[in-house]
PDB file of C-alpha atoms in Angstrom:
ATOM      1  CA  MET A   1       0.000   0.000   0.000  1.00 38.00           C
ATOM      2  CA  SER A   2       1.634   3.271  -1.094  1.00 40.00           C
ATOM      3  CA  ASP A   3       2.081   6.451   0.963  1.00 42.00           C
ATOM      4  CA  ASP A   4       0.029   8.327  -1.628  1.00 44.00           C
ATOM      5  CA  GLU A   5      -3.115   6.623  -0.386  1.00 42.00           C
ATOM      6  CA  PHE A   6      -2.712   8.273   2.988  1.00 43.00           C
ATOM      7  CA  ASP A   7      -2.254  11.804   1.649  1.00 53.00           C
ATOM      8  CA  ASN A   8      -5.322  11.878  -0.575  1.00 69.00           C
ATOM      9  CA  CYS A   9      -8.052  14.343   0.297  1.00 79.00           C
ATOM     10  CA  CYS A  10     -11.247  14.768  -1.657  1.00 82.00           C
ATOM     11  CA  PRO A  11     -10.639  17.753  -3.989  1.00 80.00           C
ATOM     12  CA  LEU A  12     -14.192  19.005  -3.394  1.00 80.00           C
ATOM     13  CA  CYS A  13     -14.771  18.826   0.377  1.00 80.00           C
ATOM     14  CA  MET A  14     -11.047  18.567   1.300  1.00 77.00           C
ATOM     15  CA  GLU A  15     -11.810  15.790   3.792  1.00 80.00           C
ATOM     16  CA  GLU A  16      -9.299  12.948   4.013  1.00 82.00           C
ATOM     17  CA  MET A  17     -10.526   9.951   2.053  1.00 86.00           C
ATOM     18  CA  ASP A  18     -10.582   6.546   3.692  1.00 88.00           C
ATOM     19  CA  ILE A  19      -9.591   3.346   1.905  1.00 89.00           C
ATOM     20  CA  SER A  20     -13.144   2.776   0.646  1.00 89.00           C
ATOM     21  CA  ASP A  21     -13.191   6.239  -0.957  1.00 89.00           C
ATOM     22  CA  LEU A  22      -9.799   5.575  -2.542  1.00 89.00           C
ATOM     23  CA  ARG A  23     -11.065   2.331  -4.043  1.00 90.00           C
ATOM     24  CA  PHE A  24     -14.095   4.153  -5.474  1.00 91.00           C
ATOM     25  CA  LYS A  25     -13.635   5.289  -9.109  1.00 91.00           C
ATOM     26  CA  PRO A  26     -16.715   7.147 -10.382  1.00 93.00           C
ATOM     27  CA  CYS A  27     -15.304   8.125 -13.809  1.00 91.00           C
ATOM     28  CA  ASP A  28     -13.158   6.332 -16.360  1.00 86.00           C
ATOM     29  CA  CYS A  29     -10.891   9.410 -16.575  1.00 86.00           C
ATOM     30  CA  GLY A  30      -9.534   8.413 -13.166  1.00 85.00           C
ATOM     31  CA  TYR A  31     -10.529  11.568 -11.251  1.00 85.00           C
ATOM     32  CA  LYS A  32     -11.439  10.634  -7.675  1.00 86.00           C
ATOM     33  CA  VAL A  33     -13.841  12.262  -5.233  1.00 88.00           C
ATOM     34  CA  CYS A  34     -15.171  10.851  -1.989  1.00 89.00           C
ATOM     35  CA  ARG A  35     -18.390   8.885  -2.180  1.00 90.00           C
ATOM     36  CA  LEU A  36     -20.379  11.537  -0.300  1.00 89.00           C
ATOM     37  CA  CYS A  37     -19.400  14.266  -2.778  1.00 90.00           C
ATOM     38  CA  TYR A  38     -20.095  11.895  -5.670  1.00 91.00           C
ATOM     39  CA  TYR A  39     -23.652  11.308  -4.497  1.00 90.00           C
ATOM     40  CA  LYS A  40     -24.140  15.061  -4.056  1.00 89.00           C
ATOM     41  CA  LEU A  41     -22.859  15.661  -7.603  1.00 89.00           C
ATOM     42  CA  VAL A  42     -25.184  13.016  -8.987  1.00 89.00           C
ATOM     43  CA  GLN A  43     -28.122  14.856  -7.416  1.00 89.00           C
ATOM     44  CA  GLU A  44     -27.053  18.409  -8.300  1.00 86.00           C
ATOM     45  CA  ASN A  45     -24.679  18.365 -11.284  1.00 84.00           C
ATOM     46  CA  PRO A  46     -23.917  14.830 -12.508  1.00 89.00           C
ATOM     47  CA  ARG A  47     -20.668  15.647 -14.316  1.00 89.00           C
ATOM     48  CA  CYS A  48     -17.098  14.721 -13.544  1.00 88.00           C
ATOM     49  CA  PRO A  49     -15.337  17.912 -12.281  1.00 85.00           C
ATOM     50  CA  ALA A  50     -12.202  16.970 -14.242  1.00 83.00           C
ATOM     51  CA  CYS A  51     -13.241  15.769 -17.709  1.00 85.00           C
ATOM     52  CA  ARG A  52     -16.765  17.283 -17.577  1.00 85.00           C
ATOM     53  CA  LYS A  53     -18.369  14.122 -18.943  1.00 89.00           C
ATOM     54  CA  ASP A  54     -21.695  13.018 -17.521  1.00 92.00           C
ATOM     55  CA  TYR A  55     -21.354  10.403 -14.819  1.00 91.00           C
ATOM     56  CA  ASP A  56     -22.457   6.971 -16.005  1.00 90.00           C
ATOM     57  CA  SER A  57     -23.240   4.359 -13.350  1.00 87.00           C
ATOM     58  CA  ALA A  58     -22.023   1.702 -15.801  1.00 88.00           C
ATOM     59  CA  ASN A  59     -18.494   3.160 -15.562  1.00 88.00           C
ATOM     60  CA  VAL A  60     -18.370   3.315 -11.757  1.00 91.00           C
ATOM     61  CA  LYS A  61     -15.774   0.937 -10.304  1.00 91.00           C
ATOM     62  CA  PHE A  62     -15.477  -0.053  -6.670  1.00 90.00           C
ATOM     63  CA  GLU A  63     -13.321  -2.680  -4.997  1.00 88.00           C
ATOM     64  CA  PRO A  64     -14.563  -3.098  -1.404  1.00 89.00           C
ATOM     65  CA  PRO A  65     -11.649  -3.549   1.018  1.00 89.00           C
ATOM     66  CA  ASP A  66     -11.782  -6.454   3.407  1.00 89.00           C
ATOM     67  CA  ALA A  67     -11.371  -6.144   7.171  1.00 89.00           C
ATOM     68  CA  SER A  68      -7.630  -6.838   7.129  1.00 89.00           C
ATOM     69  CA  GLU A  69      -6.995  -4.174   4.466  1.00 89.00           C
ATOM     70  CA  ILE A  70      -8.982  -1.609   6.446  1.00 89.00           C
ATOM     71  CA  ALA A  71      -7.033  -2.433   9.605  1.00 89.00           C
ATOM     72  CA  GLN A  72      -3.713  -2.226   7.733  1.00 90.00           C
ATOM     73  CA  PHE A  73      -4.660   1.111   6.169  1.00 88.00           C
ATOM     74  CA  ASN A  74      -5.752   2.655   9.485  1.00 87.00           C
ATOM     75  CA  LEU A  75      -2.621   1.440  11.279  1.00 89.00           C
ATOM     76  CA  ALA A  76      -0.287   2.768   8.582  1.00 87.00           C
ATOM     77  CA  ARG A  77      -2.057   6.134   8.527  1.00 83.00           C
ATOM     78  CA  LYS A  78      -1.841   6.377  12.327  1.00 84.00           C
ATOM     79  CA  LYS A  79       1.893   5.635  12.265  1.00 84.00           C
ATOM     80  CA  LYS A  80       2.490   8.227   9.580  1.00 80.00           C
ATOM     81  CA  LYS A  81       0.651  10.914  11.566  1.00 76.00           C
ATOM     82  CA  GLN A  82       2.650  10.038  14.673  1.00 77.00           C
ATOM     83  CA  LYS A  83       5.889  10.324  12.700  1.00 75.00           C
ATOM     84  CA  LYS A  84       4.953  13.812  11.504  1.00 67.00           C
ATOM     85  CA  GLN A  85       4.113  14.916  15.042  1.00 62.00           C
ATOM     86  CA  GLU A  86       7.433  13.639  16.347  1.00 60.00           C
ATOM     87  CA  ALA A  87       9.462  15.478  13.702  1.00 56.00           C
ATOM     88  CA  LYS A  88      11.265  18.419  15.293  1.00 48.00           C
ATOM     89  CA  PRO A  89      11.016  21.763  13.481  1.00 49.00           C
ATOM     90  CA  GLN A  90      14.264  23.266  12.267  1.00 53.00           C
ATOM     91  CA  GLU A  91      15.691  25.800  14.712  1.00 54.00           C
ATOM     92  CA  ILE A  92      15.754  29.332  13.367  1.00 57.00           C
ATOM     93  CA  THR A  93      17.973  31.976  14.925  1.00 57.00           C
ATOM     94  CA  SER A  94      17.172  35.698  14.935  1.00 54.00           C
ATOM     95  CA  VAL A  95      20.021  36.263  12.472  1.00 48.00           C
ATOM     96  CA  SER A  96      18.716  33.689   9.998  1.00 65.00           C
ATOM     97  CA  ARG A  97      15.206  35.117  10.295  1.00 69.00           C
ATOM     98  CA  LYS A  98      16.529  38.539   9.318  1.00 64.00           C
ATOM     99  CA  ASN A  99      18.225  37.072   6.256  1.00 78.00           C
ATOM    100  CA  LEU A 100      14.932  35.520   5.133  1.00 86.00           C
ATOM    101  CA  SER A 101      13.435  38.938   4.384  1.00 82.00           C
ATOM    102  CA  ASN A 102      15.149  38.902   0.977  1.00 83.00           C
ATOM    103  CA  ILE A 103      14.021  35.357   0.123  1.00 89.00           C
ATOM    104  CA  ARG A 104      11.130  34.374  -2.122  1.00 90.00           C
ATOM    105  CA  VAL A 105       9.783  30.827  -1.992  1.00 91.00           C
ATOM    106  CA  ILE A 106       8.005  28.947  -4.769  1.00 92.00           C
ATOM    107  CA  GLN A 107       4.530  27.950  -3.629  1.00 92.00           C
ATOM    108  CA  ARG A 108       3.550  24.642  -5.218  1.00 93.00           C
ATOM    109  CA  ASN A 109      -0.159  25.319  -4.657  1.00 94.00           C
ATOM    110  CA  LEU A 110      -0.003  28.844  -6.128  1.00 94.00           C
ATOM    111  CA  VAL A 111      -0.445  29.486  -9.860  1.00 95.00           C
ATOM    112  CA  TYR A 112       0.597  32.757 -11.491  1.00 94.00           C
ATOM    113  CA  ILE A 113      -1.400  33.451 -14.669  1.00 94.00           C
ATOM    114  CA  THR A 114      -0.623  36.257 -17.126  1.00 93.00           C
ATOM    115  CA  ASN A 115      -2.329  37.574 -20.276  1.00 92.00           C
ATOM    116  CA  LEU A 116      -5.860  37.137 -18.951  1.00 93.00           C
ATOM    117  CA  ALA A 117      -8.560  39.085 -20.750  1.00 92.00           C
ATOM    118  CA  PHE A 118      -9.739  42.077 -18.729  1.00 92.00           C
ATOM    119  CA  ASN A 119     -13.387  41.060 -19.131  1.00 91.00           C
ATOM    120  CA  LEU A 120     -12.606  37.835 -17.238  1.00 92.00           C
ATOM    121  CA  ALA A 121     -10.922  39.642 -14.337  1.00 90.00           C
ATOM    122  CA  LYS A 122     -13.478  38.706 -11.689  1.00 93.00           C
ATOM    123  CA  GLU A 123     -12.870  36.156  -8.948  1.00 93.00           C
ATOM    124  CA  GLU A 124     -16.344  34.620  -9.242  1.00 94.00           C
ATOM    125  CA  THR A 125     -15.776  34.148 -12.988  1.00 94.00           C
ATOM    126  CA  LEU A 126     -12.347  32.525 -12.685  1.00 95.00           C
ATOM    127  CA  ARG A 127     -13.613  30.176  -9.959  1.00 95.00           C
ATOM    128  CA  ARG A 128     -16.210  28.678 -12.293  1.00 95.00           C
ATOM    129  CA  PRO A 129     -15.778  25.066 -13.533  1.00 93.00           C
ATOM    130  CA  GLU A 130     -15.210  26.183 -17.113  1.00 93.00           C
ATOM    131  CA  TYR A 131     -12.194  28.196 -15.968  1.00 95.00           C
ATOM    132  CA  PHE A 132      -9.775  27.427 -13.124  1.00 96.00           C
ATOM    133  CA  GLY A 133     -12.362  25.783 -10.892  1.00 95.00           C
ATOM    134  CA  GLN A 134     -12.167  22.671 -13.060  1.00 95.00           C
ATOM    135  CA  TYR A 135      -8.754  21.749 -11.662  1.00 95.00           C
ATOM    136  CA  GLY A 136      -9.699  21.557  -7.978  1.00 95.00           C
ATOM    137  CA  LYS A 137     -10.877  23.481  -4.963  1.00 94.00           C
ATOM    138  CA  ILE A 138      -9.590  27.064  -4.933  1.00 95.00           C
ATOM    139  CA  MET A 139      -8.584  28.774  -1.718  1.00 93.00           C
ATOM    140  CA  LYS A 140      -8.162  32.304  -3.046  1.00 92.00           C
ATOM    141  CA  ILE A 141      -7.811  34.336  -6.238  1.00 93.00           C
ATOM    142  CA  VAL A 142      -6.041  37.698  -6.380  1.00 91.00           C
ATOM    143  CA  ILE A 143      -6.331  39.686  -9.617  1.00 92.00           C
ATOM    144  CA  ASN A 144      -3.885  42.487 -10.386  1.00 89.00           C
ATOM    145  CA  LYS A 145      -6.014  45.122 -12.097  1.00 85.00           C
ATOM    146  CA  ALA A 146      -3.657  47.938 -11.175  1.00 79.00           C
ATOM    147  CA  ASN A 147      -1.132  46.969 -13.847  1.00 80.00           C
ATOM    148  CA  LEU A 148      -2.863  46.575 -17.198  1.00 84.00           C
ATOM    149  CA  TYR A 149      -0.749  45.562 -20.174  1.00 79.00           C
ATOM    150  CA  ASN A 150      -1.257  44.981 -23.902  1.00 78.00           C
ATOM    151  CA  GLN A 151      -3.575  47.977 -23.753  1.00 79.00           C
ATOM    152  CA  ASN A 152      -3.133  48.646 -27.467  1.00 79.00           C
ATOM    153  CA  SER A 153      -4.162  45.141 -28.411  1.00 80.00           C
ATOM    154  CA  PRO A 154      -7.247  44.923 -30.671  1.00 82.00           C
ATOM    155  CA  HIS A 155      -8.637  42.439 -28.130  1.00 82.00           C
ATOM    156  CA  GLY A 156      -8.313  44.855 -25.215  1.00 85.00           C
ATOM    157  CA  PRO A 157      -5.999  44.982 -22.190  1.00 90.00           C
ATOM    158  CA  SER A 158      -4.734  41.999 -20.201  1.00 92.00           C
ATOM    159  CA  VAL A 159      -4.231  41.360 -16.488  1.00 92.00           C
ATOM    160  CA  SER A 160      -2.444  38.854 -14.281  1.00 92.00           C
ATOM    161  CA  ALA A 161      -3.804  36.764 -11.419  1.00 93.00           C
ATOM    162  CA  TYR A 162      -2.688  34.521  -8.584  1.00 94.00           C
ATOM    163  CA  VAL A 163      -4.782  31.390  -8.042  1.00 95.00           C
ATOM    164  CA  THR A 164      -4.193  29.533  -4.779  1.00 94.00           C
ATOM    165  CA  PHE A 165      -5.384  25.928  -4.675  1.00 95.00           C
ATOM    166  CA  TYR A 166      -5.787  23.776  -1.588  1.00 94.00           C
ATOM    167  CA  ARG A 167      -3.787  20.964  -3.227  1.00 94.00           C
ATOM    168  CA  LYS A 168      -0.407  21.111  -4.932  1.00 94.00           C
ATOM    169  CA  GLU A 169      -1.503  18.466  -7.434  1.00 95.00           C
ATOM    170  CA  ASP A 170      -4.380  20.671  -8.605  1.00 95.00           C
ATOM    171  CA  ALA A 171      -2.071  23.652  -9.088  1.00 95.00           C
ATOM    172  CA  SER A 172       0.284  21.505 -11.143  1.00 95.00           C
ATOM    173  CA  ALA A 173      -2.605  20.255 -13.296  1.00 95.00           C
ATOM    174  CA  CYS A 174      -3.758  23.847 -13.806  1.00 96.00           C
ATOM    175  CA  ILE A 175      -0.306  24.925 -15.010  1.00 95.00           C
ATOM    176  CA  GLN A 176       0.041  21.991 -17.390  1.00 95.00           C
ATOM    177  CA  ALA A 177      -3.343  22.694 -18.962  1.00 95.00           C
ATOM    178  CA  SER A 178      -3.238  26.508 -18.948  1.00 94.00           C
ATOM    179  CA  ASP A 179       0.311  27.371 -20.021  1.00 94.00           C
ATOM    180  CA  GLY A 180       0.098  28.176 -23.730  1.00 94.00           C
ATOM    181  CA  PHE A 181      -3.698  27.752 -23.827  1.00 94.00           C
ATOM    182  CA  VAL A 182      -5.507  30.343 -25.949  1.00 93.00           C
ATOM    183  CA  LEU A 183      -8.388  32.025 -24.112  1.00 92.00           C
ATOM    184  CA  GLU A 184     -10.304  35.000 -25.516  1.00 90.00           C
ATOM    185  CA  ASN A 185      -7.734  35.302 -28.353  1.00 89.00           C
ATOM    186  CA  ARG A 186      -4.846  35.452 -25.862  1.00 91.00           C
ATOM    187  CA  GLN A 187      -2.169  32.882 -25.133  1.00 93.00           C
ATOM    188  CA  LEU A 188      -1.966  32.356 -21.382  1.00 94.00           C
ATOM    189  CA  LYS A 189       1.284  31.952 -19.473  1.00 93.00           C
ATOM    190  CA  ALA A 190       1.095  29.904 -16.297  1.00 94.00           C
ATOM    191  CA  SER A 191       3.738  29.056 -13.702  1.00 93.00           C
ATOM    192  CA  PHE A 192       4.117  28.485  -9.993  1.00 93.00           C
ATOM    193  CA  GLY A 193       3.919  31.677  -7.981  1.00 91.00           C
ATOM    194  CA  THR A 194       6.318  32.833  -5.275  1.00 90.00           C
ATOM    195  CA  THR A 195       5.693  34.433  -1.922  1.00 89.00           C
ATOM    196  CA  LYS A 196       7.681  35.961   0.921  1.00 90.00           C
ATOM    197  CA  TYR A 197       7.889  35.329   4.639  1.00 91.00           C
ATOM    198  CA  CYS A 198       5.362  36.970   6.932  1.00 91.00           C
ATOM    199  CA  THR A 199       6.853  39.907   8.859  1.00 89.00           C
ATOM    200  CA  PHE A 200       5.518  38.424  12.096  1.00 90.00           C
ATOM    201  CA  PHE A 201       7.357  35.163  11.355  1.00 89.00           C
ATOM    202  CA  LEU A 202      10.560  37.117  10.701  1.00 88.00           C
ATOM    203  CA  ARG A 203      10.171  38.759  14.131  1.00 87.00           C
ATOM    204  CA  ASN A 204       9.431  35.401  15.788  1.00 86.00           C
ATOM    205  CA  MET A 205       5.927  36.594  16.662  1.00 89.00           C
ATOM    206  CA  GLN A 206       2.466  35.118  16.247  1.00 91.00           C
ATOM    207  CA  CYS A 207       0.747  36.401  13.096  1.00 92.00           C
ATOM    208  CA  THR A 208      -2.445  38.323  13.918  1.00 90.00           C
ATOM    209  CA  ASN A 209      -3.987  38.011  10.457  1.00 89.00           C
ATOM    210  CA  PRO A 210      -6.003  34.770  10.139  1.00 85.00           C
ATOM    211  CA  GLU A 211      -6.142  35.236   6.351  1.00 81.00           C
ATOM    212  CA  CYS A 212      -2.427  35.935   5.903  1.00 87.00           C
ATOM    213  CA  MET A 213      -1.136  34.273   2.734  1.00 82.00           C
ATOM    214  CA  TYR A 214       2.560  34.798   3.511  1.00 87.00           C
ATOM    215  CA  LEU A 215       4.844  32.058   4.861  1.00 90.00           C
ATOM    216  CA  HIS A 216       4.920  31.110   8.530  1.00 89.00           C
ATOM    217  CA  GLU A 217       7.371  28.209   8.247  1.00 87.00           C
ATOM    218  CA  LEU A 218      10.633  27.543   6.441  1.00 86.00           C
ATOM    219  CA  GLY A 219      10.461  26.675   2.764  1.00 85.00           C
ATOM    220  CA  THR A 220      12.739  24.088   1.202  1.00 85.00           C
ATOM    221  CA  ASP A 221      16.147  25.085  -0.179  1.00 84.00           C
ATOM    222  CA  LYS A 222      15.257  23.991  -3.720  1.00 85.00           C
ATOM    223  CA  ASP A 223      12.220  26.313  -3.755  1.00 88.00           C
ATOM    224  CA  SER A 224      13.949  29.310  -2.157  1.00 88.00           C
ATOM    225  CA  PHE A 225      15.535  32.153  -4.118  1.00 86.00           C
ATOM    226  CA  THR A 226      16.691  35.694  -3.496  1.00 82.00           C
ATOM    227  CA  LYS A 227      14.980  38.505  -5.333  1.00 63.00           C
ATOM    228  CA  GLU A 228      18.194  38.999  -7.281  1.00 68.00           C
ATOM    229  CA  ASP A 229      18.168  35.339  -8.381  1.00 68.00           C
ATOM    230  CA  ILE A 230      14.621  35.733  -9.701  1.00 59.00           C
ATOM    231  CA  ALA A 231      15.469  38.990 -11.488  1.00 53.00           C
ATOM    232  CA  THR A 232      18.458  37.404 -13.244  1.00 55.00           C
ATOM    233  CA  GLY A 233      16.622  34.177 -14.057  1.00 55.00           C
ATOM    234  CA  LYS A 234      18.785  31.909 -11.913  1.00 53.00           C
TER     235      LYS A 234
END
């Protein structure tokens, strides 16, 4: 049984899926949701959120786990959670915190989109299933309307946007599908976005903003760059 089974959350309700949910395959495209969300979709909008095809009960596959498999799954998941809790966080000195102020960290659940048509620059529009909502549950969308570009284009000006997904896998799928895709006569550019460390974190203080989107823990070395590195394309 692979570790991936224990990290899977339903992309719709974001609840952790048990082994029965993971064995449940409602669509032949392979996109998984928990059984509860599937039954809700069947009642409200019986289409696969990924491929947009109508759900067909004839294509539903389910392999019921036996008692020993359920016990093995639950034990392995419990051990993995205990291991995470026992892991000690890396010690950060006041000096190293100060140095982090110049660091930008790639966020694997954050997608940076450029060349969006201005008429699409609304969060409720971009969240819809026919746009970025089709790739998974979105946490937040920030649209930069202050800096318009391509204003002389016959198709009108363009904007950029940051789309934050709950799952890294959904952000990756969004980038793969969106980068180079032509929307409203514009070729989109999509990549992972970067963010900086929260000023409260840099001061070793508790952040007072419950909706803060900046970092409150150390990023990995491979995803961390100085602003100069980013500017020079390193």
